CSV table of C-alpha atoms in Angstrom, one decimal:
chain,number,residue,atom,x,y,z
A,1,MET,CA,43.3,81.6,-31.4
A,2,THR,CA,44.2,78.2,-29.2
A,3,GLU,CA,44.2,74.7,-30.0
A,4,TYR,CA,41.8,72.1,-28.5
A,5,GLU,CA,40.7,68.6,-27.8
A,6,ILE,CA,37.5,68.0,-26.3
A,7,LEU,CA,36.9,64.2,-25.3
A,8,LEU,CA,33.1,63.6,-25.2
A,9,MET,CA,31.8,60.2,-23.4
A,10,LEU,CA,28.3,59.3,-24.6
A,11,ASP,CA,25.4,58.0,-23.8
A,12,PRO,CA,26.2,53.7,-25.5
A,13,GLU,CA,22.7,53.9,-26.7
A,14,LEU,CA,22.5,56.2,-28.2
A,15,SER,CA,21.8,56.2,-32.6
A,16,ASP,CA,24.8,56.8,-34.7
A,17,GLU,CA,23.0,59.8,-35.8
A,18,ARG,CA,22.4,61.6,-32.9
A,19,GLN,CA,25.6,61.1,-31.7
A,20,ASN,CA,26.6,62.2,-34.8
A,21,GLU,CA,24.5,65.5,-34.6
A,22,ILE,CA,25.8,66.4,-31.6
A,23,VAL,CA,29.2,66.7,-33.5
A,24,THR,CA,28.1,68.7,-35.6
A,25,ARG,CA,26.6,71.1,-33.7
A,26,ALA,CA,30.6,71.8,-31.8
A,27,ARG,CA,31.5,71.7,-35.4
A,28,GLU,CA,29.0,74.3,-36.5
A,29,ALA,CA,29.6,76.8,-33.1
A,30,ILE,CA,33.4,76.6,-33.1
A,31,GLU,CA,32.8,77.9,-37.3
A,32,ARG,CA,30.2,80.1,-36.5
A,33,ASP,CA,32.3,81.9,-34.2
A,34,GLY,CA,35.5,81.7,-36.5
A,35,GLY,CA,37.2,79.5,-34.7
A,36,ARG,CA,39.5,75.6,-36.8
A,37,PHE,CA,38.0,73.3,-37.0
A,38,ASP,CA,40.1,70.3,-36.9
A,39,GLY,CA,38.9,66.5,-37.0
A,40,HIS,CA,36.8,64.6,-35.2
A,41,GLU,CA,37.9,61.4,-34.4
A,42,PRO,CA,35.6,59.0,-33.2
A,43,TRP,CA,36.8,56.1,-30.5
A,44,GLY,CA,34.2,53.5,-30.0
A,45,ARG,CA,32.2,51.9,-26.4
A,46,ARG,CA,34.8,51.4,-23.5
A,47,ARG,CA,33.9,49.9,-20.5
A,48,LEU,CA,33.7,52.2,-18.2
A,49,GLU,CA,35.2,51.4,-14.4
A,50,TYR,CA,32.4,52.6,-12.5
A,51,GLU,CA,28.8,53.5,-13.4
A,52,ILE,CA,27.3,56.3,-14.5
A,53,ASP,CA,23.7,57.3,-14.1
A,54,HIS,CA,23.9,53.2,-13.9
A,55,LYS,CA,25.7,52.6,-17.1
A,56,ARG,CA,28.5,50.1,-18.0
A,57,GLU,CA,29.9,51.2,-21.4
A,58,GLY,CA,30.4,55.3,-22.7
A,59,THR,CA,31.2,56.1,-26.5
A,60,TYR,CA,34.0,57.7,-27.1
A,61,HIS,CA,34.7,60.9,-29.7
A,62,LEU,CA,37.2,63.9,-29.6
A,63,LEU,CA,36.9,66.4,-31.8
A,64,THR,CA,40.2,69.0,-31.8
A,65,PHE,CA,39.5,72.1,-33.0
A,66,ALA,CA,40.9,76.0,-32.7
A,67,SER,CA,38.6,78.7,-30.9
A,68,GLU,CA,38.7,81.8,-29.2
A,69,PRO,CA,38.5,80.9,-25.0
A,70,ALA,CA,34.9,82.5,-24.7
A,71,THR,CA,33.7,79.3,-28.1
A,72,LEU,CA,34.7,77.4,-25.4
A,73,THR,CA,33.2,77.8,-22.8
A,74,GLU,CA,29.9,78.4,-24.8
A,75,ILE,CA,30.4,74.8,-25.9
A,76,SER,CA,31.1,73.4,-22.6
A,77,ARG,CA,27.8,74.6,-21.3
A,78,VAL,CA,25.4,73.7,-24.2
A,79,LEU,CA,27.5,69.8,-23.9
A,80,LYS,CA,26.4,70.6,-20.2
A,81,ILE,CA,22.5,69.7,-20.8
A,82,ALA,CA,22.9,67.9,-24.1
A,83,ASP,CA,20.7,64.9,-23.7
A,84,GLY,CA,23.1,61.3,-24.3
A,85,VAL,CA,26.5,63.5,-23.6
A,86,MET,CA,27.2,61.1,-20.4
A,87,ARG,CA,30.3,63.6,-19.5
A,88,HIS,CA,33.5,65.6,-21.6
A,89,LEU,CA,36.3,67.3,-20.8
A,90,ALA,CA,38.2,70.3,-22.6
A,91,VAL,CA,41.7,70.7,-23.8
A,92,ARG,CA,44.6,72.8,-24.2
A,93,ARG,CA,46.6,70.7,-27.4
A,94,VAL,CA,49.9,69.9,-26.7
A,95,GLU,CA,52.1,70.6,-30.0
A,96,GLY,CA,53.0,66.9,-31.4
A,97,ALA,CA,50.4,64.8,-29.1
A,98,SER,CA,49.1,62.2,-30.3
A,99,THR,CA,45.5,61.8,-30.9
A,100,ARG,CA,44.8,57.3,-30.7
A,101,PRO,CA,42.6,56.6,-27.7
A,102,PRO,CA,44.7,53.9,-25.6
A,103,GLN,CA,44.8,50.0,-25.3
A,104,PRO,CA,42.3,48.4,-23.7
A,105,ALA,CA,43.4,47.1,-20.1
A,106,PRO,CA,43.4,43.9,-19.7
A,107,GLU,CA,40.3,42.4,-18.1
A,108,GLU,CA,41.4,40.3,-14.5
A,109,PRO,CA,39.1,37.5,-13.4
A,110,VAL,CA,37.8,38.7,-10.0
A,111,ALA,CA,38.2,35.4,-8.7
A,112,ALA,CA,42.3,35.9,-9.2
A,113,ALA,CA,41.8,39.1,-8.1
A,114,ALA,CA,39.6,38.6,-4.8
A,115,ARG,CA,42.1,35.3,-4.4
A,116,THR,CA,45.2,38.2,-4.1
A,117,SER,CA,43.8,40.8,-1.9
A,118,GLN,CA,43.3,38.1,0.8
A,119,ASP,CA,46.5,36.3,0.2
A,120,SER,CA,48.2,40.4,1.3
A,121,GLU,CA,45.4,40.2,4.4
A,122,THR,CA,46.4,37.2,5.0
A,123,ARG,CA,50.4,38.2,5.1
A,124,THR,CA,50.4,40.7,7.2
A,125,GLU,CA,48.1,39.4,9.3
A,126,THR,CA,51.0,36.4,10.0
A,127,GLU,CA,53.9,38.6,9.6
A,128,SER,CA,54.2,39.3,13.2
A,129,PRO,CA,57.2,43.0,14.1
A,130,ALA,CA,60.8,41.1,15.8
């Protein structure tokens, strides 16, 4: 058996019951095929860098488990067609790696970002080769 992680990005408008149902279905598929379900960590809502299906946020869940590769293939197939799953990523788990969610990046004010980019363009235009 190989150890895996699946990071799920679910629609933020889903009810908690529906989110738990998706996680439960994955867990049942793992255990039905003889795998071992190690854990589920809800990471909560996060703002997306780019909209997906006109949504600016997603709700993240990390699933850790051990199974055969065929089981992972079946779970990925089901997640691709499940309503409410915006994205998912399955990877082989690295021994000793952290499963904590990353810290959200501090948001930079839009006006400051625009000013910084304009300043760098102005500097480039005024500087001429000697």
